[in-house]
Amino acid sequence: MKRIKTDILVLGSGIAGLTFAIKTAKKYPERSILVLTKTTEGESNTRYAQGGVAAVWDPEKDNADKHVADTLDAGAGLCKEDIVRIVVEEGPERVRELIEWGARFDKEKNSNEYDLAREGGHSEHRILHYKDLTGWEMQRTLMEEAAQYPNIQVWEHYFALDLITQHHLGRMVIRVTPNIECYGCYALNKQNSEIDTILSRITVLCTGGAGQVYKSTTNPVIATGDGVAMTYRAKGRVENMEFMQFHPTSLYNPVGENPSFLVSEAVRGFGAILKSAEGEEFMHLYDERLSLAPRDIVARAIDSEMKKRGTECMYLDCRHLEKEAFLAHFPTIYDKCMSLGIDPMQHMIPVVPACHYMCGGILVDDFGRSSIQRLYAAGECSSTGLHGANRLASNSLLEAMVFAHRIYLDIQDKLEHLDYQEDVPDWNAEGTMDPPEMVLITQGMKELKDIMSYYVGIVRSNIRSKRALDRLFLLYEETEDLYKTTKISPQLMELRNLITIAYLIARCAAHRRESRGLHFTTDYPDLLPFVENSVL
Ligand code: FAD
Ligand code: SIN
């Protein structure tokens, strides 16, 4: 059990965490920055991003107003327009910085101009990409840049368990307690199973999404909503959790895969068309933008066609596309399909929607400040107001960079005035034993994913939300009993965190008596005239 002090504690080593750490390290070489990451530094949602990063790049064809309008349109009335403008206007500068740090984006053939792609909901070509490996390229760049700064330490296999607040000093903290403060976190060192106390002046949550709450997701196994769950337990504000985005086209694999492999929306932007097994197009029945309509519409259309036809998947037809160009743009997708015996130039690719992105999360303001003092959040774990009820494709990498930068600006005046809280006790593990049977945790996880997939998936209803909440309550009680008596393990903590995430999604879904963006309920199929965020 160690006690560690760091000026700045960053939880997560994806695009949000590393961008913030690099900027801060450069500006304050005398300040210590500790980045904790629960597996390896390179494992994150960031690493798997395919399509790219949206930014207004070609001033002759595109402008900020168009990108703002597309984002607002996708967000179905719940975006905060001032935040959308901030992200769209500051975004290109952040992308330029990343290029200065060494990120490569594809250029047009025989030209120095970037090859800008288009995705669903975008009125222009504005997606910078590196083949279908954009996230990998960004993660690589950030890791190499972060390694240049001696005041950044990245500790791998360190699992943040709980945020430390006045609650740990024996005071009563409830959701309406004013001035809750964060003094750091307790973290499990997975290599020696010890729980360390990490004290910080400022803590920045960059813990990513929670796709693992569903049976089928494009998110890697690390995406278990830990940051949102920790914030909620610490009595911070969380919002809009009903808006879980399902990507329309993950690769259908009959034997099941976790995570599901993504077939990027950029493939549709490149000309691929959604069809049935019989080769019929169907998107004209749902939206005039056809296969390139916003994600919520396409995912619901596929879901509805599958239900009507009683099929396991729908198809993406790429057979009319030019092979050489397809291979140059989508080498990873091509190889993955071929590994399953699907040649995209000869056969249609079977696709199915899968949970992809958490639009809601920790409520933050325009500088990433959460409702808890000394605690910031950026990236997918945060809810800035950019995405509203449905995120526009390729806006999340952009948002993460813009908010990492804004947090870096905001801490400038604060660092000097904040001290460590020395009275924090060490973690108390007295009376806990090894888990009686691991199956209690693994089976709990299966049940949780089933509940969420059957009752709070793409199409919802009152009775389904109620069933989900009833069943989640039982699972919560059983898991809390286990937590109180058993030694902490990452598996137990992830289950606990995902139960909290599931509860937040189901509760927000039950509260929203309308269908808006990603939240569609058969009991209230229409939009309400007034628009509200669901803040918990
Ligand atoms: P992440 O990159 O997920 O990083 C989270 C970090 O937090 C990880 O390092 C993790 O280990 C750490 N962590 C989590 N919990 C703990 C804990 N308890 N203790 C310690 N560390 C912890 N967006 C786009 O804009 N364009 C795209 O083309 C695109 N494609 C995508 C494709 C796929 C397959 C997926 C899954 C997502 C895609 N997205 C895309 C979304 C985008 O990649 C993510 O929203 C974004 O990368 C999130 O970045 P982040 O820094 O917030 O979190
Ligand atoms: C994709 O490549 O389709 C994913 C893009 C995104 O999630 O923004």
Coordinates of C-alpha atoms and ligand atoms in Angstrom, one line a residue:
M1 CA 0.0 0.0 0.0
K2 CA 1.7 3.2 -1.1
R3 CA 0.8 6.8 -0.7
I4 CA 1.7 8.8 -3.8
K5 CA 1.5 12.5 -4.5
T6 CA 1.3 14.0 -8.0
D7 CA 0.4 17.6 -9.0
I8 CA -1.9 16.3 -11.7
L9 CA -3.6 12.9 -11.9
V10 CA -4.9 11.8 -15.3
L11 CA -7.1 8.7 -15.5
G12 CA -6.8 7.2 -19.0
S13 CA -4.3 7.2 -21.7
G14 CA -6.5 7.6 -24.8
I15 CA -6.7 10.7 -26.9
A16 CA -8.2 12.9 -24.1
G17 CA -5.8 11.9 -21.4
L18 CA -2.6 12.0 -23.4
T19 CA -3.4 15.3 -25.2
F20 CA -4.0 16.9 -21.9
A21 CA -0.9 15.4 -20.3
I22 CA 1.4 16.5 -23.2
K23 CA 0.1 20.1 -23.2
T24 CA 0.4 20.4 -19.5
A25 CA 3.8 18.8 -19.3
K26 CA 5.2 21.2 -21.9
K27 CA 3.8 24.3 -20.1
Y28 CA 4.7 23.2 -16.6
P29 CA 8.0 21.2 -16.7
E30 CA 8.2 21.5 -12.9
R31 CA 4.8 19.8 -12.3
S32 CA 4.4 16.1 -12.0
I33 CA 1.7 14.4 -14.1
L34 CA 0.8 10.9 -13.4
V35 CA -1.3 9.0 -16.0
L36 CA -2.9 5.8 -14.8
T37 CA -4.2 3.3 -17.3
K38 CA -5.9 0.1 -16.5
T39 CA -4.2 -2.2 -19.1
T40 CA -1.5 -1.1 -21.5
E41 CA -0.9 2.5 -22.6
G42 CA -2.0 1.8 -26.1
E43 CA -5.3 0.0 -25.3
S44 CA -8.2 2.4 -25.6
N45 CA -11.3 3.2 -27.7
T46 CA -9.0 5.7 -29.4
R47 CA -6.8 3.0 -30.8
Y48 CA -9.7 1.4 -32.7
A49 CA -11.1 4.6 -34.4
Q50 CA -11.4 3.9 -38.1
G51 CA -13.3 6.7 -40.0
G52 CA -11.3 9.6 -38.8
V53 CA -11.6 13.1 -37.3
A54 CA -14.0 15.6 -38.6
A55 CA -12.7 19.2 -39.1
V56 CA -13.4 22.0 -41.5
W57 CA -10.4 21.8 -43.7
D58 CA -11.2 23.0 -47.2
P59 CA -12.3 26.7 -46.9
E60 CA -13.4 26.7 -50.5
K61 CA -16.1 24.0 -50.1
D62 CA -16.7 23.9 -46.3
N63 CA -17.1 26.3 -43.4
A64 CA -17.8 26.2 -39.7
D65 CA -21.5 27.1 -40.1
K66 CA -22.0 23.9 -42.1
H67 CA -20.3 21.7 -39.6
V68 CA -22.2 23.3 -36.8
A69 CA -25.5 22.8 -38.7
D70 CA -24.7 19.1 -39.3
T71 CA -23.8 18.5 -35.7
L72 CA -27.0 20.3 -34.5
D73 CA -29.1 18.3 -36.9
A74 CA -27.7 15.0 -35.8
G75 CA -28.1 16.0 -32.1
A76 CA -31.9 16.3 -32.5
G77 CA -32.4 19.5 -30.5
L78 CA -30.3 18.6 -27.4
C79 CA -26.9 20.0 -28.5
K80 CA -25.6 23.1 -26.7
E81 CA -25.0 25.4 -29.6
D82 CA -22.3 27.5 -28.0
I83 CA -20.3 24.2 -27.3
V84 CA -20.8 23.0 -30.8
R85 CA -19.4 26.2 -32.2
I86 CA -16.4 26.1 -29.8
V87 CA -15.5 22.5 -30.9
V88 CA -16.0 23.2 -34.6
E89 CA -14.1 26.4 -34.5
E90 CA -11.2 25.3 -32.3
G91 CA -11.0 21.8 -33.7
P92 CA -8.9 22.4 -36.8
E93 CA -6.2 24.0 -34.7
R94 CA -6.0 21.0 -32.5
V95 CA -5.8 18.7 -35.5
R96 CA -2.9 20.9 -36.8
E97 CA -1.1 20.4 -33.5
L98 CA -1.5 16.7 -33.7
I99 CA 0.0 16.8 -37.2
E100 CA 2.9 18.8 -35.8
W101 CA 3.5 16.0 -33.2
G102 CA 3.8 13.6 -36.1
A103 CA 0.3 12.3 -37.0
R104 CA -0.1 11.2 -40.6
F105 CA -3.3 11.7 -42.5
D106 CA -3.9 10.3 -46.0
K107 CA -3.4 12.7 -48.9
E108 CA -5.0 12.7 -52.4
K109 CA -3.1 10.8 -55.0
N110 CA -0.1 12.9 -56.4
S111 CA -1.1 15.9 -54.3
N112 CA -0.3 17.6 -51.0
E113 CA -4.0 18.1 -50.2
Y114 CA -5.6 15.9 -47.5
D115 CA -8.0 13.3 -48.8
L116 CA -11.2 14.3 -47.0
A117 CA -13.8 11.6 -46.5
R118 CA -17.5 11.9 -45.9
E119 CA -19.6 10.1 -43.3
G120 CA -23.3 9.9 -42.3
G121 CA -24.9 13.2 -41.5
H122 CA -22.1 15.3 -42.9
S123 CA -23.0 17.7 -45.7
E124 CA -19.4 17.9 -46.9
H125 CA -16.2 15.9 -47.2
R126 CA -14.4 16.9 -44.0
I127 CA -13.0 13.7 -42.3
L128 CA -9.2 13.4 -42.1
H129 CA -8.2 9.8 -41.9
Y130 CA -5.2 7.5 -42.0
K131 CA -6.5 4.5 -44.1
D132 CA -9.0 2.7 -41.8
L133 CA -6.5 3.0 -38.9
T134 CA -6.9 6.6 -37.9
G135 CA -7.2 5.9 -34.2
W136 CA -4.1 3.7 -34.1
E137 CA -2.1 6.5 -35.8
M138 CA -3.4 9.1 -33.3
Q139 CA -2.7 6.9 -30.3
R140 CA 0.8 6.1 -31.7
T141 CA 1.6 9.8 -32.2
L142 CA 0.4 10.8 -28.7
M143 CA 2.3 8.0 -27.0
E144 CA 5.5 9.0 -28.8
E145 CA 5.0 12.7 -28.0
A146 CA 4.1 12.0 -24.3
A147 CA 7.3 9.9 -24.0
Q148 CA 9.4 13.1 -24.7
Y149 CA 8.4 14.7 -21.4
P150 CA 10.2 13.5 -18.2
N151 CA 7.4 15.0 -16.0
I152 CA 4.8 12.6 -17.5
Q153 CA 4.7 9.2 -15.9
V154 CA 2.4 6.6 -17.4
W155 CA 1.6 3.7 -15.0
E156 CA 0.1 0.7 -16.8
H157 CA -2.1 -1.9 -15.2
Y158 CA -3.3 0.5 -12.6
F159 CA -7.0 0.4 -12.1
A160 CA -8.7 3.5 -10.5
L161 CA -11.3 2.3 -8.0
D162 CA -12.9 5.4 -6.4
L163 CA -12.5 9.1 -6.3
I164 CA -11.5 10.5 -3.0
T165 CA -13.7 13.2 -1.6
Q166 CA -14.8 14.6 1.8
H167 CA -16.8 11.4 2.2
H168 CA -13.4 9.6 2.9
L169 CA -12.7 12.2 5.7
G170 CA -15.9 11.0 7.4
R171 CA -18.2 13.8 6.3
M172 CA -21.6 13.2 4.8
V173 CA -21.6 13.9 1.1
I174 CA -24.9 13.7 -0.8
R175 CA -25.7 14.8 -4.4
V176 CA -26.7 18.3 -3.3
T177 CA -23.8 18.8 -0.9
P178 CA -22.2 22.1 -2.1
N179 CA -18.4 22.2 -2.8
I180 CA -17.6 18.5 -3.0
E181 CA -13.9 18.3 -3.7
C182 CA -11.8 15.6 -5.3
Y183 CA -8.4 14.9 -3.7
G184 CA -7.3 12.0 -6.0
C185 CA -8.2 8.4 -6.1
Y186 CA -7.7 4.9 -4.8
A187 CA -6.1 2.7 -7.4
L188 CA -5.5 -1.1 -7.6
N189 CA -2.0 -1.9 -8.8
K190 CA -2.8 -5.0 -10.8
Q191 CA 0.7 -6.3 -10.6
N192 CA 0.9 -6.7 -6.9
S193 CA -2.9 -6.5 -6.0
E194 CA -2.2 -3.6 -3.6
I195 CA -4.5 -0.6 -3.3
D196 CA -2.6 2.7 -3.4
T197 CA -3.7 6.1 -2.3
I198 CA -3.0 8.7 -4.9
L199 CA -3.3 12.3 -3.9
S200 CA -3.4 15.1 -6.4
R201 CA -4.1 18.8 -6.7
I202 CA -6.2 18.3 -9.8
T203 CA -7.7 15.1 -11.2
V204 CA -8.8 14.7 -14.9
L205 CA -11.0 11.8 -15.9
C206 CA -10.4 10.5 -19.4
T207 CA -11.7 7.0 -18.9
G208 CA -13.6 6.6 -22.2
G209 CA -16.9 4.9 -22.9
A210 CA -19.1 2.0 -21.6
G211 CA -20.0 -0.1 -24.7
Q212 CA -19.3 -3.3 -22.7
V213 CA -22.7 -2.8 -21.0
Y214 CA -24.3 -4.4 -24.1
K215 CA -23.8 -7.9 -25.5
S216 CA -22.6 -6.6 -28.8
T217 CA -20.3 -3.6 -29.0
T218 CA -17.5 -2.2 -31.1
N219 CA -15.8 -1.0 -27.9
P220 CA -12.8 -2.9 -26.5
V221 CA -13.1 -4.7 -23.2
I222 CA -11.7 -1.8 -21.2
A223 CA -14.8 0.3 -22.0
T224 CA -16.7 -0.3 -18.8
G225 CA -17.7 3.3 -17.8
D226 CA -15.5 3.4 -14.8
G227 CA -15.1 7.2 -14.8
V228 CA -18.8 7.8 -15.0
A229 CA -19.6 5.3 -12.3
M230 CA -16.9 6.7 -10.0
T231 CA -18.2 10.2 -10.4
Y232 CA -21.8 9.1 -9.8
R233 CA -20.6 7.3 -6.6
A234 CA -18.8 10.4 -5.5
K235 CA -22.1 12.3 -6.0
G236 CA -21.1 14.2 -9.1
R237 CA -23.7 15.0 -11.8
V238 CA -24.2 12.8 -14.8
E239 CA -26.5 13.4 -17.8
N240 CA -28.1 12.1 -21.0
M241 CA -27.2 8.5 -20.4
E242 CA -30.1 7.2 -22.4
F243 CA -28.3 8.3 -25.6
M244 CA -26.1 5.2 -26.2
Q245 CA -25.2 5.2 -29.9
F246 CA -25.4 2.0 -31.9
H247 CA -23.2 1.9 -34.9
P248 CA -25.3 0.6 -37.8
T249 CA -22.6 -1.6 -39.3
S250 CA -20.5 -3.9 -37.2
L251 CA -19.4 -7.0 -39.0
Y252 CA -21.9 -9.9 -38.3
N253 CA -20.0 -12.9 -37.0
P254 CA -22.3 -15.8 -36.3
V255 CA -19.9 -17.2 -33.6
G256 CA -19.8 -13.8 -31.8
E257 CA -16.8 -11.7 -31.0
N258 CA -16.1 -9.2 -28.2
P259 CA -15.5 -6.6 -29.4
S260 CA -17.5 -6.7 -32.6
F261 CA -15.4 -5.6 -35.6
L262 CA -16.4 -2.2 -37.0
V263 CA -17.1 -1.7 -40.7
S264 CA -16.5 2.1 -40.8
E265 CA -19.2 4.5 -41.9
A266 CA -16.5 5.8 -44.3
V267 CA -17.2 2.6 -46.4
R268 CA -20.7 4.0 -47.0
G269 CA -19.2 7.4 -47.6
F270 CA -17.0 5.7 -50.2
G271 CA -20.1 4.4 -52.0
A272 CA -21.1 1.1 -50.4
I273 CA -24.9 0.6 -50.2
L274 CA -27.0 -1.1 -47.6
K275 CA -29.1 -4.0 -48.9
S276 CA -31.1 -7.1 -47.9
A277 CA -29.8 -10.6 -48.5
E278 CA -31.8 -10.6 -51.7
G279 CA -29.9 -7.5 -52.8
E280 CA -32.8 -5.0 -52.4
E281 CA -32.1 -1.5 -51.2
F282 CA -34.2 -0.4 -48.2
M283 CA -32.9 2.9 -46.9
H284 CA -35.2 5.0 -49.2
L285 CA -38.0 3.8 -46.9
Y286 CA -36.5 5.6 -44.0
D287 CA -34.5 8.7 -45.1
E288 CA -33.8 10.6 -48.2
R289 CA -30.1 10.6 -47.3
L290 CA -30.2 6.8 -47.8
S291 CA -27.2 4.9 -46.5
L292 CA -25.6 8.1 -45.4
A293 CA -28.4 9.3 -43.1
P294 CA -27.3 10.0 -39.4
R295 CA -26.5 6.9 -37.4
D296 CA -29.6 6.7 -35.2
I297 CA -31.8 6.5 -38.3
V298 CA -29.6 3.9 -40.1
A299 CA -29.2 1.7 -37.0
R300 CA -33.0 1.8 -36.4
A301 CA -33.7 1.0 -40.1
I302 CA -31.4 -2.0 -40.0
D303 CA -32.9 -3.2 -36.7
S304 CA -36.4 -2.8 -38.1
E305 CA -35.6 -4.6 -41.4
M306 CA -34.0 -7.5 -39.5
K307 CA -37.1 -7.8 -37.3
K308 CA -39.5 -7.6 -40.2
R309 CA -37.6 -10.2 -42.2
G310 CA -36.6 -12.4 -39.3
T311 CA -32.9 -12.2 -40.3
E312 CA -29.7 -12.1 -38.2
C313 CA -28.1 -9.3 -40.3
M314 CA -28.4 -7.0 -43.3
Y315 CA -25.7 -6.4 -45.9
L316 CA -23.3 -3.8 -47.2
D317 CA -22.7 -4.0 -50.9
C318 CA -19.2 -2.9 -52.0
R319 CA -19.0 -5.1 -55.1
H320 CA -19.4 -2.1 -57.5
L321 CA -16.4 -0.3 -55.9
E322 CA -13.0 -0.2 -57.5
K323 CA -10.8 -2.8 -55.8
E324 CA -7.5 -0.9 -55.8
A325 CA -9.0 2.2 -54.2
F326 CA -11.0 0.1 -51.7
L327 CA -7.9 -1.7 -50.6
A328 CA -6.0 1.6 -50.3
H329 CA -8.7 3.1 -48.1
F330 CA -9.8 0.1 -46.1
P331 CA -7.0 -2.5 -45.8
T332 CA -7.9 -3.6 -42.3
I333 CA -11.6 -4.1 -43.1
Y334 CA -10.7 -5.9 -46.3
D335 CA -8.3 -8.3 -44.4
K336 CA -10.8 -8.9 -41.6
C337 CA -13.6 -9.8 -44.1
M338 CA -11.2 -12.1 -46.0
S339 CA -10.2 -13.8 -42.8
L340 CA -13.9 -14.8 -42.4
G341 CA -14.1 -15.9 -46.0
I342 CA -15.9 -12.8 -47.2
D343 CA -14.4 -11.2 -50.2
P344 CA -15.9 -7.6 -50.2
M345 CA -15.4 -7.4 -54.0
Q346 CA -17.4 -10.6 -54.6
H347 CA -19.8 -10.9 -51.6
M348 CA -21.9 -8.5 -49.7
I349 CA -20.6 -7.9 -46.2
P350 CA -23.0 -9.0 -43.4
V351 CA -23.6 -6.2 -40.9
V352 CA -25.5 -5.7 -37.7
P353 CA -25.8 -2.7 -35.3
A354 CA -23.6 -2.7 -32.2
C355 CA -23.3 -0.4 -29.2
H356 CA -20.6 2.1 -30.1
Y357 CA -20.6 5.4 -28.2
M358 CA -21.8 7.0 -25.0
C359 CA -23.2 10.4 -25.9
G360 CA -24.0 11.3 -22.3
G361 CA -21.7 11.1 -19.3
I362 CA -20.2 13.3 -16.6
L363 CA -21.8 16.7 -16.9
V364 CA -19.0 19.3 -17.6
D365 CA -19.0 23.0 -18.5
D366 CA -17.2 24.7 -21.4
F367 CA -13.8 24.2 -19.7
G368 CA -14.4 20.5 -18.8
R369 CA -15.1 21.3 -15.1
S370 CA -17.4 18.7 -13.5
S371 CA -19.8 19.4 -10.7
I372 CA -17.1 18.3 -8.2
Q373 CA -14.3 20.8 -7.6
R374 CA -10.7 19.9 -8.6
L375 CA -12.2 17.3 -10.9
Y376 CA -12.4 17.6 -14.7
A377 CA -13.5 15.2 -17.4
A378 CA -12.8 15.0 -21.1
G379 CA -13.4 12.7 -24.0
E380 CA -16.1 10.0 -24.1
C381 CA -16.7 9.9 -20.4
S382 CA -17.8 13.5 -20.4
S383 CA -21.0 15.2 -21.5
T384 CA -20.1 18.6 -22.9
G385 CA -23.3 19.3 -24.8
L386 CA -21.6 18.7 -28.2
H387 CA -23.5 15.5 -29.1
G388 CA -27.0 16.1 -27.8
A389 CA -29.2 13.2 -28.5
N390 CA -27.0 11.7 -31.2
R391 CA -23.3 12.2 -32.0
L392 CA -22.4 13.1 -35.5
A393 CA -19.8 10.7 -36.9
S394 CA -16.1 11.5 -36.3
N395 CA -16.9 14.4 -33.9
S396 CA -15.6 12.5 -30.8
L397 CA -11.9 12.5 -31.4
L398 CA -12.2 16.3 -32.2
E399 CA -14.2 16.9 -29.0
A400 CA -11.6 15.1 -26.9
M401 CA -8.8 17.2 -28.2
V402 CA -10.6 20.5 -27.9
F403 CA -11.7 19.8 -24.3
A404 CA -8.2 18.4 -23.3
H405 CA -6.9 21.8 -24.4
R406 CA -9.5 23.8 -22.6
I407 CA -8.9 21.9 -19.3
Y408 CA -5.2 22.6 -19.8
L409 CA -6.0 26.3 -20.1
D410 CA -8.3 26.3 -17.1
I411 CA -5.9 24.8 -14.6
Q412 CA -3.4 27.6 -15.1
D413 CA -4.7 29.8 -12.3
K414 CA -5.7 27.0 -10.1
L415 CA -2.6 24.8 -9.6
E416 CA -0.8 27.2 -7.3
H417 CA -3.7 27.6 -4.9
L418 CA -4.5 23.9 -4.4
D419 CA -2.8 21.7 -1.8
Y420 CA -2.8 18.0 -1.2
Q421 CA -5.4 16.7 1.3
E422 CA -3.1 14.9 3.8
D423 CA -5.9 13.6 6.1
V424 CA -7.1 11.0 3.6
P425 CA -7.0 7.5 5.1
D426 CA -5.6 4.5 3.3
W427 CA -8.0 2.0 1.7
N428 CA -9.4 -0.3 4.3
A429 CA -9.6 -3.9 3.1
E430 CA -10.2 -5.5 6.4
G431 CA -12.5 -8.5 6.6
T432 CA -12.5 -9.2 2.8
M433 CA -11.7 -12.6 1.4
D434 CA -11.0 -14.1 -2.0
P435 CA -14.2 -14.4 -4.1
P436 CA -15.9 -17.7 -3.3
E437 CA -16.4 -18.4 -7.0
M438 CA -15.3 -16.3 -10.0
V439 CA -18.5 -17.5 -11.7
L440 CA -20.5 -15.2 -9.5
I441 CA -18.9 -12.3 -11.3
T442 CA -18.8 -13.7 -14.8
Q443 CA -22.4 -14.8 -14.7
G444 CA -23.4 -11.4 -13.3
M445 CA -21.7 -9.8 -16.3
K446 CA -23.6 -12.0 -18.7
E447 CA -26.9 -11.3 -17.0
L448 CA -26.3 -7.6 -17.1
K449 CA -25.5 -7.6 -20.8
D450 CA -28.6 -9.6 -21.5
I451 CA -30.8 -7.3 -19.5
M452 CA -29.5 -4.2 -21.3
S453 CA -29.6 -5.8 -24.8
Y454 CA -33.1 -7.1 -24.5
Y455 CA -34.8 -4.3 -22.5
V456 CA -32.8 -1.1 -23.2
G457 CA -31.4 -1.6 -26.7
I458 CA -32.2 0.3 -29.9
V459 CA -36.0 0.2 -29.4
R460 CA -37.4 0.7 -25.9
S461 CA -40.7 0.8 -24.1
N462 CA -42.1 1.5 -20.6
I463 CA -42.5 -2.1 -19.7
R464 CA -39.0 -3.0 -20.9
S465 CA -37.4 -0.1 -18.9
K466 CA -39.3 -1.3 -15.8
R467 CA -38.1 -4.9 -16.3
A468 CA -34.6 -3.7 -16.7
L469 CA -34.7 -1.6 -13.6
D470 CA -36.2 -4.4 -11.5
R471 CA -33.7 -6.9 -12.6
L472 CA -30.8 -4.5 -12.2
F473 CA -31.8 -3.8 -8.7
L474 CA -31.4 -7.5 -7.8
L475 CA -28.1 -7.7 -9.5
Y476 CA -27.0 -4.5 -7.8
E477 CA -27.8 -5.9 -4.3
E478 CA -26.0 -9.2 -5.0
T479 CA -23.0 -7.5 -6.4
E480 CA -22.8 -5.0 -3.5
D481 CA -22.8 -8.0 -1.0
L482 CA -20.0 -9.5 -2.9
Y483 CA -18.1 -6.2 -3.0
K484 CA -18.4 -5.8 0.8
T485 CA -17.0 -9.2 1.6
T486 CA -14.5 -9.9 -1.2
K487 CA -11.1 -8.7 -2.2
I488 CA -11.2 -6.1 -4.9
S489 CA -10.5 -7.4 -8.4
P490 CA -10.7 -5.6 -11.7
Q491 CA -13.5 -8.0 -12.8
L492 CA -15.6 -7.2 -9.7
M493 CA -15.1 -3.5 -10.1
E494 CA -16.0 -3.5 -13.8
L495 CA -19.2 -5.4 -13.0
R496 CA -20.0 -2.9 -10.3
N497 CA -19.3 0.0 -12.6
L498 CA -21.3 -1.4 -15.4
I499 CA -24.3 -2.0 -13.2
T500 CA -24.2 1.7 -12.3
I501 CA -23.9 2.6 -16.0
A502 CA -26.9 0.2 -16.8
Y503 CA -28.9 1.8 -14.0
L504 CA -28.2 5.3 -15.3
I505 CA -29.1 4.3 -18.9
A506 CA -32.3 2.6 -17.8
R507 CA -33.3 5.4 -15.5
C508 CA -32.7 8.1 -18.0
A509 CA -34.6 6.0 -20.6
A510 CA -37.5 5.5 -18.3
H511 CA -37.7 9.3 -17.6
R512 CA -37.7 10.4 -21.2
R513 CA -41.3 10.3 -22.4
E514 CA -40.6 11.0 -26.0
S515 CA -38.5 9.6 -28.9
R516 CA -35.5 11.8 -29.6
G517 CA -32.3 11.0 -31.4
L518 CA -30.9 7.7 -30.1
H519 CA -33.7 7.2 -27.7
F520 CA -36.7 5.5 -29.4
T521 CA -39.6 4.2 -27.3
T522 CA -42.7 2.6 -28.7
D523 CA -44.8 4.2 -25.9
Y524 CA -43.9 7.8 -27.0
P525 CA -42.9 7.6 -30.7
D526 CA -43.0 11.4 -31.1
L527 CA -40.9 14.4 -30.1
L528 CA -42.0 16.6 -27.3
P529 CA -42.0 20.3 -28.1
F530 CA -39.8 21.2 -25.1
V531 CA -36.3 19.9 -24.8
E532 CA -34.6 18.8 -21.6
N533 CA -31.4 17.1 -20.6
S534 CA -31.8 14.2 -18.2
V535 CA -29.5 15.2 -15.4
L536 CA -29.0 12.8 -12.5
Ligands
FAD1 P1 -10.4 6.1 -24.6 O1 -9.6 6.3 -25.8 O2 -11.3 5.0 -24.6 O3 -9.3 5.9 -23.4 C1 -9.8 5.5 -22.1 C2 -8.6 5.2 -21.2 O4 -9.1 5.2 -19.9 C3 -7.9 3.9 -21.5 O5 -6.6 4.2 -21.5 C4 -8.3 3.0 -20.4 O6 -7.4 2.1 -20.0 C5 -8.4 4.1 -19.3 N1 -9.3 3.7 -18.1 C6 -10.6 3.4 -18.2 N2 -11.0 3.1 -16.9 C7 -10.0 3.1 -16.1 C8 -9.7 2.9 -14.7 N3 -10.7 2.5 -13.9 N4 -8.5 3.1 -14.3 C9 -7.5 3.5 -15.1 N5 -7.6 3.7 -16.4 C10 -8.8 3.5 -16.9 N6 -14.6 8.6 -33.0 C11 -14.3 9.5 -34.0 O7 -14.3 10.7 -33.8 N7 -13.9 9.0 -35.2 C12 -13.8 7.7 -35.5 O8 -13.5 7.3 -36.6 C13 -14.2 6.8 -34.5 N8 -14.1 5.4 -34.8 C14 -14.4 4.6 -33.8 C15 -14.2 3.2 -34.0 C16 -14.4 2.3 -32.9 C17 -14.2 0.8 -33.2 C18 -14.7 2.8 -31.6 C19 -14.8 1.8 -30.5 C20 -14.8 4.1 -31.4 C21 -14.7 5.0 -32.4 N9 -14.8 6.4 -32.2 C22 -14.5 7.3 -33.3 C23 -15.0 6.9 -30.9 C24 -13.7 7.4 -30.3 O9 -12.7 6.5 -30.7 C25 -13.7 7.5 -28.8 O10 -14.8 8.2 -28.4 C26 -12.5 8.2 -28.3 O11 -11.3 7.6 -28.8 C27 -12.5 8.2 -26.8 O12 -11.3 8.7 -26.3 P2 -11.0 8.9 -24.8 O13 -9.7 9.4 -24.6 O14 -12.2 9.6 -24.2 O15 -11.1 7.4 -24.2
SIN2 C1 -16.7 4.9 -38.2 O1 -15.6 4.8 -38.7 O2 -17.7 4.5 -38.8 C2 -16.7 5.4 -36.8 C3 -16.7 6.8 -36.8 C4 -17.2 7.3 -35.5 O3 -17.6 6.6 -34.6 O4 -17.2 8.6 -35.3

